[in-house]
Amino acid sequence: PAYLMGWEEATPLPSNILSMPEIKKVPRLGAIACGEPILAEQNIEDYDSVPAWVKCDFSLVCKGDSMTGARIFDGDIVCVKRQDAVENGQIAAVLVEGEFDSEATLKRFYKKGDTISLVAENPAYPPLIFVGEDTNRVRVIGIATHFISAVK
């Protein structure tokens, strides 16, 4: 009570305990497929608390099991920094334009010449490959910087 009232200084934490980091809230924009692409929804569903040092603009809930090799599981929250280009091999949130709608997916991104490959981290899923004019259907939303996962 004395500390709460400001009458005395706080007791320092033991050396093996870290204080809580500063937290920021980022908007959760919906779900992203980790498997077959699903419809991308641009509505804020909720806000996720992440450490302030995490470089991200929004978060997405992962659906599916195609990224398990990168330790990203169904139900995990992935933090995404908005940018329209990524380097080969980076995990990216990607929008794929279809005939009637757009679908978002989380995959490793590779571009070589006029070919874009979106590669899963699970051998059960074949790469999504776009060649020539089809590459215009692929738009990088951002790069995955961190993820939040429950202990399983």
Short mmCIF file of C-alpha atoms in Angstrom, two decimals:
data_model
loop_
_atom_site.label_atom_id
_atom_site.label_comp_id
_atom_site.label_asym_id
_atom_site.label_seq_id
_atom_site.Cartn_x
_atom_site.Cartn_y
_atom_site.Cartn_z
CA PRO A 1 0.00 0.00 0.00
CA ALA A 2 2.86 2.40 0.72
CA TYR A 3 4.15 2.07 -2.85
CA LEU A 4 0.67 2.59 -4.32
CA MET A 5 0.27 5.75 -2.26
CA GLY A 6 3.69 7.00 -3.33
CA TRP A 7 5.14 6.96 0.17
CA GLU A 8 8.04 4.67 -0.76
CA GLU A 9 9.91 3.39 -3.81
CA ALA A 10 8.96 0.14 -5.53
CA THR A 11 10.90 -2.95 -4.67
CA PRO A 12 13.18 -3.78 -7.63
CA LEU A 13 12.39 -6.93 -9.56
CA PRO A 14 14.70 -9.92 -9.07
CA SER A 15 17.33 -10.22 -11.82
CA ASN A 16 15.65 -13.27 -13.38
CA ILE A 17 12.27 -11.53 -13.91
CA LEU A 18 11.68 -9.05 -16.72
CA SER A 19 9.14 -6.27 -16.45
CA MET A 20 6.20 -6.28 -18.89
CA PRO A 21 7.03 -4.60 -22.21
CA GLU A 22 5.17 -1.54 -23.42
CA ILE A 23 2.09 -2.75 -25.33
CA LYS A 24 0.33 -1.35 -28.40
CA LYS A 25 -2.99 -2.35 -29.97
CA VAL A 26 -3.10 -3.28 -33.67
CA PRO A 27 -6.29 -3.87 -35.65
CA ARG A 28 -7.14 -7.47 -36.56
CA LEU A 29 -8.41 -7.34 -40.15
CA GLY A 30 -9.87 -10.82 -40.29
CA ALA A 31 -8.52 -14.19 -41.29
CA ILE A 32 -5.90 -15.33 -43.76
CA ALA A 33 -5.59 -18.77 -45.28
CA CYS A 34 -2.74 -21.04 -44.36
CA GLY A 35 -3.85 -23.67 -46.83
CA GLU A 36 -6.28 -22.91 -49.60
CA PRO A 37 -6.86 -19.16 -50.04
CA ILE A 38 -10.02 -17.75 -48.44
CA LEU A 39 -11.97 -14.58 -49.07
CA ALA A 40 -10.10 -11.52 -47.73
CA GLU A 41 -12.21 -9.27 -45.52
CA GLN A 42 -11.07 -5.73 -44.87
CA ASN A 43 -13.12 -5.13 -41.72
CA ILE A 44 -11.59 -4.62 -38.31
CA GLU A 45 -12.80 -7.54 -36.21
CA ASP A 46 -10.88 -6.83 -33.03
CA TYR A 47 -7.60 -5.45 -31.70
CA ASP A 48 -4.60 -7.50 -30.62
CA SER A 49 -2.09 -6.45 -27.98
CA VAL A 50 1.51 -6.77 -29.12
CA PRO A 51 4.77 -5.47 -27.65
CA ALA A 52 5.46 -1.91 -28.86
CA TRP A 53 8.76 -2.98 -30.44
CA VAL A 54 6.96 -5.35 -32.89
CA LYS A 55 6.96 -3.69 -36.30
CA CYS A 56 3.46 -4.31 -37.65
CA ASP A 57 0.43 -2.39 -38.90
CA PHE A 58 -2.27 -5.02 -38.45
CA SER A 59 -2.87 -8.64 -37.51
CA LEU A 60 -4.69 -11.59 -39.08
CA VAL A 61 -5.93 -14.91 -37.72
CA CYS A 62 -4.40 -17.89 -39.52
CA LYS A 63 -6.72 -20.58 -40.85
CA GLY A 64 -5.35 -23.94 -41.96
CA ASP A 65 -2.12 -25.89 -41.64
CA SER A 66 0.02 -25.01 -44.66
CA MET A 67 2.53 -22.97 -42.63
CA THR A 68 3.20 -25.44 -39.81
CA GLY A 69 6.81 -25.86 -40.94
CA ALA A 70 7.30 -22.20 -39.99
CA ARG A 71 5.58 -22.94 -36.62
CA ILE A 72 2.45 -21.00 -37.66
CA PHE A 73 -0.63 -23.04 -36.77
CA ASP A 74 -4.39 -22.79 -37.27
CA GLY A 75 -5.72 -20.08 -34.93
CA ASP A 76 -2.40 -18.26 -34.49
CA ILE A 77 -2.32 -14.49 -34.87
CA VAL A 78 0.17 -13.23 -37.45
CA CYS A 79 1.46 -9.65 -37.25
CA VAL A 80 1.88 -7.99 -40.65
CA LYS A 81 3.83 -4.89 -41.65
CA ARG A 82 2.13 -3.29 -44.65
CA GLN A 83 4.39 -3.16 -47.72
CA ASP A 84 3.91 -3.95 -51.37
CA ALA A 85 7.11 -5.93 -51.97
CA VAL A 86 9.06 -8.62 -50.15
CA GLU A 87 12.32 -10.43 -50.79
CA ASN A 88 12.45 -14.00 -52.07
CA GLY A 89 11.83 -16.50 -49.29
CA GLN A 90 10.09 -14.12 -46.91
CA ILE A 91 6.67 -15.02 -45.52
CA ALA A 92 4.11 -12.64 -46.98
CA ALA A 93 0.42 -11.93 -46.74
CA VAL A 94 -0.65 -11.99 -50.38
CA LEU A 95 -3.90 -11.06 -52.11
CA VAL A 96 -4.75 -13.22 -55.14
CA GLU A 97 -7.39 -11.72 -57.42
CA GLY A 98 -9.85 -14.25 -58.76
CA GLU A 99 -12.57 -13.96 -61.37
CA PHE A 100 -15.20 -12.81 -58.88
CA ASP A 101 -13.35 -11.89 -55.68
CA SER A 102 -9.95 -11.66 -54.01
CA GLU A 103 -8.46 -14.19 -51.65
CA ALA A 104 -5.73 -13.68 -49.05
CA THR A 105 -3.12 -16.27 -48.21
CA LEU A 106 0.05 -16.50 -46.13
CA LYS A 107 2.99 -18.15 -47.95
CA ARG A 108 6.70 -17.87 -48.69
CA PHE A 109 7.03 -15.56 -51.68
CA TYR A 110 9.41 -16.19 -54.58
CA LYS A 111 9.73 -14.23 -57.83
CA LYS A 112 12.01 -15.27 -60.68
CA GLY A 113 11.64 -13.60 -64.05
CA ASP A 114 7.97 -13.64 -65.01
CA THR A 115 7.03 -16.31 -62.43
CA ILE A 116 5.70 -15.87 -58.90
CA SER A 117 5.58 -18.88 -56.58
CA LEU A 118 3.70 -18.89 -53.28
CA VAL A 119 5.13 -21.79 -51.31
CA ALA A 120 3.61 -23.46 -48.26
CA GLU A 121 5.65 -24.66 -45.28
CA ASN A 122 3.90 -28.01 -45.38
CA PRO A 123 4.76 -30.56 -48.10
CA ALA A 124 1.09 -31.58 -48.32
CA TYR A 125 0.37 -28.32 -50.18
CA PRO A 126 1.74 -27.72 -53.69
CA PRO A 127 3.08 -24.26 -54.55
CA LEU A 128 0.72 -21.73 -56.12
CA ILE A 129 2.48 -20.69 -59.33
CA PHE A 130 1.62 -17.67 -61.48
CA VAL A 131 3.33 -17.09 -64.85
CA GLY A 132 3.29 -14.15 -67.26
CA GLU A 133 0.06 -12.14 -67.21
CA ASP A 134 -1.22 -14.18 -64.25
CA THR A 135 1.39 -12.51 -62.04
CA ASN A 136 -0.76 -9.35 -62.25
CA ARG A 137 -3.34 -11.20 -60.12
CA VAL A 138 -0.89 -11.40 -57.20
CA ARG A 139 -0.48 -8.43 -54.85
CA VAL A 140 1.68 -8.44 -51.71
CA ILE A 141 -0.21 -6.93 -48.77
CA GLY A 142 2.70 -7.08 -46.35
CA ILE A 143 5.39 -9.09 -44.66
CA ALA A 144 4.75 -11.33 -41.66
CA THR A 145 6.97 -10.04 -38.86
CA HIS A 146 5.81 -12.00 -35.81
CA PHE A 147 3.12 -14.36 -34.69
CA ILE A 148 1.27 -15.03 -31.46
CA SER A 149 0.67 -18.67 -30.68
CA ALA A 150 -0.94 -20.51 -27.80
CA VAL A 151 1.19 -23.11 -26.04
CA LYS A 152 0.05 -26.47 -27.37
#
